Amino acid sequence: MSNISLIRFLKNNDRKRRTLAIWYLTAFYRAQMLMIPSKKLQKNWGESGKESPETDLTVNYRYAYVVARDVSRIADHTPWESKCLVRALTARYLLHRKGIKTTLYLGVGKDENGKMIAHSWLRCGELFVTGGDGSNYATVAKFCM
């Protein structure tokens, strides 16, 4: 990023803090996944086997929608791989910071070639924040925070 585009970004972005937080968090969670075994990581993902409430306040849905949009938009442009789990953990952190309950789901399914694939998604009340609704995947773990 050139100095001019960085200045434009900082001048014209009214959500600078959240943008920078998402950028940092996606890098942080991606680095964790590369360096730490997943069993150890899961200890920080919330209460295993539990789910958050199935409904939430309208104000929480509004914030979760904004977070979902921003995480998706920013994660699409990171120089590192920011796939479903990185996105879900990033959104979960931002929502948790505001006291909003979420459930992180881990699932498995098959792609069009029959190959096993993993996927994760995040739910806040009735809203699926990242990763879709997981309907094409068998849930193998869930974490409430």
mmCIF file with all atom_site columns, C-alpha atoms in Angstrom:
data_model
loop_
_atom_site.group_PDB
_atom_site.id
_atom_site.type_symbol
_atom_site.label_atom_id
_atom_site.label_alt_id
_atom_site.label_comp_id
_atom_site.label_asym_id
_atom_site.label_entity_id
_atom_site.label_seq_id
_atom_site.pdbx_PDB_ins_code
_atom_site.Cartn_x
_atom_site.Cartn_y
_atom_site.Cartn_z
_atom_site.occupancy
_atom_site.B_iso_or_equiv
_atom_site.pdbx_formal_charge
_atom_site.auth_seq_id
_atom_site.auth_comp_id
_atom_site.auth_asym_id
_atom_site.auth_atom_id
_atom_site.pdbx_PDB_model_num
ATOM 1   C CA . MET A 1 1   ? 0.000   0.000   0.000  1.00 0.00 ? 1   MET A CA 1
ATOM 2   C CA . SER A 1 2   ? 1.508   3.316   -1.025 1.00 0.00 ? 2   SER A CA 1
ATOM 3   C CA . ASN A 1 3   ? 1.657   6.309   1.298  1.00 0.00 ? 3   ASN A CA 1
ATOM 4   C CA . ILE A 1 4   ? -1.046  8.094   -0.703 1.00 0.00 ? 4   ILE A CA 1
ATOM 5   C CA . SER A 1 5   ? -3.497  5.181   -0.520 1.00 0.00 ? 5   SER A CA 1
ATOM 6   C CA . LEU A 1 6   ? -2.746  4.742   3.206  1.00 0.00 ? 6   LEU A CA 1
ATOM 7   C CA . ILE A 1 7   ? -3.489  8.431   3.794  1.00 0.00 ? 7   ILE A CA 1
ATOM 8   C CA . ARG A 1 8   ? -6.726  8.133   1.768  1.00 0.00 ? 8   ARG A CA 1
ATOM 9   C CA . PHE A 1 9   ? -7.694  5.044   3.748  1.00 0.00 ? 9   PHE A CA 1
ATOM 10  C CA . LEU A 1 10  ? -7.120  6.753   7.087  1.00 0.00 ? 10  LEU A CA 1
ATOM 11  C CA . LYS A 1 11  ? -8.837  9.960   5.952  1.00 0.00 ? 11  LYS A CA 1
ATOM 12  C CA . ASN A 1 12  ? -11.907 8.454   4.260  1.00 0.00 ? 12  ASN A CA 1
ATOM 13  C CA . ASN A 1 13  ? -12.623 5.366   6.376  1.00 0.00 ? 13  ASN A CA 1
ATOM 14  C CA . ASP A 1 14  ? -15.153 6.193   9.092  1.00 0.00 ? 14  ASP A CA 1
ATOM 15  C CA . ARG A 1 15  ? -14.695 2.732   10.627 1.00 0.00 ? 15  ARG A CA 1
ATOM 16  C CA . LYS A 1 16  ? -10.888 2.873   11.014 1.00 0.00 ? 16  LYS A CA 1
ATOM 17  C CA . ARG A 1 17  ? -10.750 1.170   14.397 1.00 0.00 ? 17  ARG A CA 1
ATOM 18  C CA . ARG A 1 18  ? -12.893 -1.791  13.381 1.00 0.00 ? 18  ARG A CA 1
ATOM 19  C CA . THR A 1 19  ? -11.096 -2.106  10.038 1.00 0.00 ? 19  THR A CA 1
ATOM 20  C CA . LEU A 1 20  ? -7.690  -2.181  11.709 1.00 0.00 ? 20  LEU A CA 1
ATOM 21  C CA . ALA A 1 21  ? -8.974  -4.556  14.413 1.00 0.00 ? 21  ALA A CA 1
ATOM 22  C CA . ILE A 1 22  ? -10.278 -6.973  11.768 1.00 0.00 ? 22  ILE A CA 1
ATOM 23  C CA . TRP A 1 23  ? -7.026  -6.743  9.825  1.00 0.00 ? 23  TRP A CA 1
ATOM 24  C CA . TYR A 1 24  ? -5.027  -7.486  12.985 1.00 0.00 ? 24  TYR A CA 1
ATOM 25  C CA . LEU A 1 25  ? -7.352  -10.256 14.217 1.00 0.00 ? 25  LEU A CA 1
ATOM 26  C CA . THR A 1 26  ? -7.358  -12.109 10.903 1.00 0.00 ? 26  THR A CA 1
ATOM 27  C CA . ALA A 1 27  ? -3.543  -12.089 10.939 1.00 0.00 ? 27  ALA A CA 1
ATOM 28  C CA . PHE A 1 28  ? -3.476  -13.150 14.594 1.00 0.00 ? 28  PHE A CA 1
ATOM 29  C CA . TYR A 1 29  ? -5.891  -16.069 14.153 1.00 0.00 ? 29  TYR A CA 1
ATOM 30  C CA . ARG A 1 30  ? -4.217  -17.207 10.929 1.00 0.00 ? 30  ARG A CA 1
ATOM 31  C CA . ALA A 1 31  ? -0.800  -17.208 12.630 1.00 0.00 ? 31  ALA A CA 1
ATOM 32  C CA . GLN A 1 32  ? -2.238  -19.149 15.580 1.00 0.00 ? 32  GLN A CA 1
ATOM 33  C CA . MET A 1 33  ? -3.609  -21.822 13.247 1.00 0.00 ? 33  MET A CA 1
ATOM 34  C CA . LEU A 1 34  ? -0.238  -22.219 11.590 1.00 0.00 ? 34  LEU A CA 1
ATOM 35  C CA . MET A 1 35  ? 1.704   -22.506 14.853 1.00 0.00 ? 35  MET A CA 1
ATOM 36  C CA . ILE A 1 36  ? -0.544  -24.066 17.501 1.00 0.00 ? 36  ILE A CA 1
ATOM 37  C CA . PRO A 1 37  ? -2.319  -27.448 17.401 1.00 0.00 ? 37  PRO A CA 1
ATOM 38  C CA . SER A 1 38  ? -6.083  -27.085 17.005 1.00 0.00 ? 38  SER A CA 1
ATOM 39  C CA . LYS A 1 39  ? -6.844  -28.968 20.253 1.00 0.00 ? 39  LYS A CA 1
ATOM 40  C CA . LYS A 1 40  ? -4.962  -26.281 22.184 1.00 0.00 ? 40  LYS A CA 1
ATOM 41  C CA . LEU A 1 41  ? -6.648  -23.486 20.246 1.00 0.00 ? 41  LEU A CA 1
ATOM 42  C CA . GLN A 1 42  ? -10.118 -24.836 20.996 1.00 0.00 ? 42  GLN A CA 1
ATOM 43  C CA . LYS A 1 43  ? -9.664  -24.134 24.705 1.00 0.00 ? 43  LYS A CA 1
ATOM 44  C CA . ASN A 1 44  ? -10.080 -20.415 23.909 1.00 0.00 ? 44  ASN A CA 1
ATOM 45  C CA . TRP A 1 45  ? -13.116 -20.774 21.641 1.00 0.00 ? 45  TRP A CA 1
ATOM 46  C CA . GLY A 1 46  ? -15.734 -20.877 24.398 1.00 0.00 ? 46  GLY A CA 1
ATOM 47  C CA . GLU A 1 47  ? -17.771 -23.516 26.197 1.00 0.00 ? 47  GLU A CA 1
ATOM 48  C CA . SER A 1 48  ? -17.624 -26.734 24.220 1.00 0.00 ? 48  SER A CA 1
ATOM 49  C CA . GLY A 1 49  ? -20.922 -28.409 23.332 1.00 0.00 ? 49  GLY A CA 1
ATOM 50  C CA . LYS A 1 50  ? -23.033 -25.408 24.365 1.00 0.00 ? 50  LYS A CA 1
ATOM 51  C CA . GLU A 1 51  ? -25.061 -23.014 22.210 1.00 0.00 ? 51  GLU A CA 1
ATOM 52  C CA . SER A 1 52  ? -25.969 -19.368 22.571 1.00 0.00 ? 52  SER A CA 1
ATOM 53  C CA . PRO A 1 53  ? -29.638 -18.306 22.775 1.00 0.00 ? 53  PRO A CA 1
ATOM 54  C CA . GLU A 1 54  ? -31.632 -18.729 19.561 1.00 0.00 ? 54  GLU A CA 1
ATOM 55  C CA . THR A 1 55  ? -32.869 -15.131 19.647 1.00 0.00 ? 55  THR A CA 1
ATOM 56  C CA . ASP A 1 56  ? -31.232 -11.837 20.473 1.00 0.00 ? 56  ASP A CA 1
ATOM 57  C CA . LEU A 1 57  ? -31.957 -8.129  20.670 1.00 0.00 ? 57  LEU A CA 1
ATOM 58  C CA . THR A 1 58  ? -32.441 -6.118  17.483 1.00 0.00 ? 58  THR A CA 1
ATOM 59  C CA . VAL A 1 59  ? -29.530 -3.835  18.399 1.00 0.00 ? 59  VAL A CA 1
ATOM 60  C CA . ASN A 1 60  ? -27.255 -6.907  18.644 1.00 0.00 ? 60  ASN A CA 1
ATOM 61  C CA . TYR A 1 61  ? -28.427 -8.145  15.240 1.00 0.00 ? 61  TYR A CA 1
ATOM 62  C CA . ARG A 1 62  ? -27.643 -4.750  13.726 1.00 0.00 ? 62  ARG A CA 1
ATOM 63  C CA . TYR A 1 63  ? -24.130 -4.763  15.143 1.00 0.00 ? 63  TYR A CA 1
ATOM 64  C CA . ALA A 1 64  ? -23.579 -8.412  14.144 1.00 0.00 ? 64  ALA A CA 1
ATOM 65  C CA . TYR A 1 65  ? -24.672 -7.601  10.588 1.00 0.00 ? 65  TYR A CA 1
ATOM 66  C CA . VAL A 1 66  ? -22.175 -4.718  10.371 1.00 0.00 ? 66  VAL A CA 1
ATOM 67  C CA . VAL A 1 67  ? -19.413 -6.926  11.773 1.00 0.00 ? 67  VAL A CA 1
ATOM 68  C CA . ALA A 1 68  ? -20.292 -9.689  9.294  1.00 0.00 ? 68  ALA A CA 1
ATOM 69  C CA . ARG A 1 69  ? -20.144 -7.275  6.376  1.00 0.00 ? 69  ARG A CA 1
ATOM 70  C CA . ASP A 1 70  ? -16.860 -5.715  7.482  1.00 0.00 ? 70  ASP A CA 1
ATOM 71  C CA . VAL A 1 71  ? -15.157 -9.034  8.265  1.00 0.00 ? 71  VAL A CA 1
ATOM 72  C CA . SER A 1 72  ? -16.148 -10.405 4.872  1.00 0.00 ? 72  SER A CA 1
ATOM 73  C CA . ARG A 1 73  ? -15.059 -7.269  3.026  1.00 0.00 ? 73  ARG A CA 1
ATOM 74  C CA . ILE A 1 74  ? -11.684 -6.997  4.764  1.00 0.00 ? 74  ILE A CA 1
ATOM 75  C CA . ALA A 1 75  ? -10.846 -10.726 4.895  1.00 0.00 ? 75  ALA A CA 1
ATOM 76  C CA . ASP A 1 76  ? -11.281 -10.895 1.121  1.00 0.00 ? 76  ASP A CA 1
ATOM 77  C CA . HIS A 1 77  ? -8.270  -8.568  0.770  1.00 0.00 ? 77  HIS A CA 1
ATOM 78  C CA . THR A 1 78  ? -5.768  -9.837  3.333  1.00 0.00 ? 78  THR A CA 1
ATOM 79  C CA . PRO A 1 79  ? -2.419  -11.049 1.982  1.00 0.00 ? 79  PRO A CA 1
ATOM 80  C CA . TRP A 1 80  ? -2.752  -14.144 4.191  1.00 0.00 ? 80  TRP A CA 1
ATOM 81  C CA . GLU A 1 81  ? -5.395  -16.834 3.932  1.00 0.00 ? 81  GLU A CA 1
ATOM 82  C CA . SER A 1 82  ? -8.530  -15.706 5.787  1.00 0.00 ? 82  SER A CA 1
ATOM 83  C CA . LYS A 1 83  ? -10.964 -18.536 5.284  1.00 0.00 ? 83  LYS A CA 1
ATOM 84  C CA . CYS A 1 84  ? -14.033 -19.545 7.276  1.00 0.00 ? 84  CYS A CA 1
ATOM 85  C CA . LEU A 1 85  ? -12.455 -20.259 10.679 1.00 0.00 ? 85  LEU A CA 1
ATOM 86  C CA . VAL A 1 86  ? -10.359 -17.084 10.671 1.00 0.00 ? 86  VAL A CA 1
ATOM 87  C CA . ARG A 1 87  ? -13.465 -15.071 9.747  1.00 0.00 ? 87  ARG A CA 1
ATOM 88  C CA . ALA A 1 88  ? -15.624 -16.767 12.380 1.00 0.00 ? 88  ALA A CA 1
ATOM 89  C CA . LEU A 1 89  ? -13.068 -16.246 15.154 1.00 0.00 ? 89  LEU A CA 1
ATOM 90  C CA . THR A 1 90  ? -12.560 -12.611 14.153 1.00 0.00 ? 90  THR A CA 1
ATOM 91  C CA . ALA A 1 91  ? -16.299 -11.867 14.179 1.00 0.00 ? 91  ALA A CA 1
ATOM 92  C CA . ARG A 1 92  ? -16.753 -13.839 17.420 1.00 0.00 ? 92  ARG A CA 1
ATOM 93  C CA . TYR A 1 93  ? -14.093 -11.743 19.139 1.00 0.00 ? 93  TYR A CA 1
ATOM 94  C CA . LEU A 1 94  ? -15.651 -8.450  18.022 1.00 0.00 ? 94  LEU A CA 1
ATOM 95  C CA . LEU A 1 95  ? -19.131 -9.550  19.097 1.00 0.00 ? 95  LEU A CA 1
ATOM 96  C CA . HIS A 1 96  ? -17.902 -10.971 22.414 1.00 0.00 ? 96  HIS A CA 1
ATOM 97  C CA . ARG A 1 97  ? -16.190 -7.651  23.134 1.00 0.00 ? 97  ARG A CA 1
ATOM 98  C CA . LYS A 1 98  ? -19.647 -6.019  22.978 1.00 0.00 ? 98  LYS A CA 1
ATOM 99  C CA . GLY A 1 99  ? -21.155 -8.713  25.227 1.00 0.00 ? 99  GLY A CA 1
ATOM 100 C CA . ILE A 1 100 ? -23.028 -10.418 22.392 1.00 0.00 ? 100 ILE A CA 1
ATOM 101 C CA . LYS A 1 101 ? -23.409 -14.215 22.745 1.00 0.00 ? 101 LYS A CA 1
ATOM 102 C CA . THR A 1 102 ? -22.440 -16.379 19.767 1.00 0.00 ? 102 THR A CA 1
ATOM 103 C CA . THR A 1 103 ? -21.989 -20.014 18.828 1.00 0.00 ? 103 THR A CA 1
ATOM 104 C CA . LEU A 1 104 ? -19.035 -21.136 16.737 1.00 0.00 ? 104 LEU A CA 1
ATOM 105 C CA . TYR A 1 105 ? -19.732 -24.313 14.764 1.00 0.00 ? 105 TYR A CA 1
ATOM 106 C CA . LEU A 1 106 ? -17.206 -26.679 13.203 1.00 0.00 ? 106 LEU A CA 1
ATOM 107 C CA . GLY A 1 107 ? -18.482 -29.071 10.573 1.00 0.00 ? 107 GLY A CA 1
ATOM 108 C CA . VAL A 1 108 ? -17.490 -31.472 7.838  1.00 0.00 ? 108 VAL A CA 1
ATOM 109 C CA . GLY A 1 109 ? -18.994 -32.156 4.438  1.00 0.00 ? 109 GLY A CA 1
ATOM 110 C CA . LYS A 1 110 ? -18.044 -33.282 0.959  1.00 0.00 ? 110 LYS A CA 1
ATOM 111 C CA . ASP A 1 111 ? -17.185 -31.178 -2.047 1.00 0.00 ? 111 ASP A CA 1
ATOM 112 C CA . GLU A 1 112 ? -18.416 -31.846 -5.583 1.00 0.00 ? 112 GLU A CA 1
ATOM 113 C CA . ASN A 1 113 ? -15.663 -34.464 -6.059 1.00 0.00 ? 113 ASN A CA 1
ATOM 114 C CA . GLY A 1 114 ? -16.655 -36.357 -2.902 1.00 0.00 ? 114 GLY A CA 1
ATOM 115 C CA . LYS A 1 115 ? -13.591 -35.142 -0.999 1.00 0.00 ? 115 LYS A CA 1
ATOM 116 C CA . MET A 1 116 ? -14.045 -34.421 2.739  1.00 0.00 ? 116 MET A CA 1
ATOM 117 C CA . ILE A 1 117 ? -13.904 -30.722 3.601  1.00 0.00 ? 117 ILE A CA 1
ATOM 118 C CA . ALA A 1 118 ? -14.072 -28.808 6.867  1.00 0.00 ? 118 ALA A CA 1
ATOM 119 C CA . HIS A 1 119 ? -16.062 -25.641 7.446  1.00 0.00 ? 119 HIS A CA 1
ATOM 120 C CA . SER A 1 120 ? -16.884 -23.283 10.297 1.00 0.00 ? 120 SER A CA 1
ATOM 121 C CA . TRP A 1 121 ? -19.631 -20.743 10.788 1.00 0.00 ? 121 TRP A CA 1
ATOM 122 C CA . LEU A 1 122 ? -20.776 -18.340 13.466 1.00 0.00 ? 122 LEU A CA 1
ATOM 123 C CA . ARG A 1 123 ? -24.308 -17.724 14.713 1.00 0.00 ? 123 ARG A CA 1
ATOM 124 C CA . CYS A 1 124 ? -25.695 -14.861 16.801 1.00 0.00 ? 124 CYS A CA 1
ATOM 125 C CA . GLY A 1 125 ? -29.326 -15.505 17.707 1.00 0.00 ? 125 GLY A CA 1
ATOM 126 C CA . GLU A 1 126 ? -31.104 -16.229 14.414 1.00 0.00 ? 126 GLU A CA 1
ATOM 127 C CA . LEU A 1 127 ? -28.397 -14.541 12.315 1.00 0.00 ? 127 LEU A CA 1
ATOM 128 C CA . PHE A 1 128 ? -25.586 -16.528 10.731 1.00 0.00 ? 128 PHE A CA 1
ATOM 129 C CA . VAL A 1 129 ? -22.741 -14.029 10.903 1.00 0.00 ? 129 VAL A CA 1
ATOM 130 C CA . THR A 1 130 ? -20.059 -15.862 8.899  1.00 0.00 ? 130 THR A CA 1
ATOM 131 C CA . GLY A 1 131 ? -19.857 -19.052 6.868  1.00 0.00 ? 131 GLY A CA 1
ATOM 132 C CA . GLY A 1 132 ? -23.528 -19.377 5.937  1.00 0.00 ? 132 GLY A CA 1
ATOM 133 C CA . ASP A 1 133 ? -25.932 -21.577 7.863  1.00 0.00 ? 133 ASP A CA 1
ATOM 134 C CA . GLY A 1 134 ? -23.879 -24.771 7.726  1.00 0.00 ? 134 GLY A CA 1
ATOM 135 C CA . SER A 1 135 ? -26.804 -26.727 6.298  1.00 0.00 ? 135 SER A CA 1
ATOM 136 C CA . ASN A 1 136 ? -24.512 -28.696 3.956  1.00 0.00 ? 136 ASN A CA 1
ATOM 137 C CA . TYR A 1 137 ? -22.241 -29.786 6.790  1.00 0.00 ? 137 TYR A CA 1
ATOM 138 C CA . ALA A 1 138 ? -22.464 -32.204 9.673  1.00 0.00 ? 138 ALA A CA 1
ATOM 139 C CA . THR A 1 139 ? -21.683 -30.349 12.911 1.00 0.00 ? 139 THR A CA 1
ATOM 140 C CA . VAL A 1 140 ? -18.791 -31.982 14.767 1.00 0.00 ? 140 VAL A CA 1
ATOM 141 C CA . ALA A 1 141 ? -18.215 -29.340 17.459 1.00 0.00 ? 141 ALA A CA 1
ATOM 142 C CA . LYS A 1 142 ? -19.786 -26.164 18.795 1.00 0.00 ? 142 LYS A CA 1
ATOM 143 C CA . PHE A 1 143 ? -18.556 -23.526 21.180 1.00 0.00 ? 143 PHE A CA 1
ATOM 144 C CA . CYS A 1 144 ? -20.635 -20.914 22.983 1.00 0.00 ? 144 CYS A CA 1
ATOM 145 C CA . MET A 1 145 ? -19.151 -17.615 24.029 1.00 0.00 ? 145 MET A CA 1
#
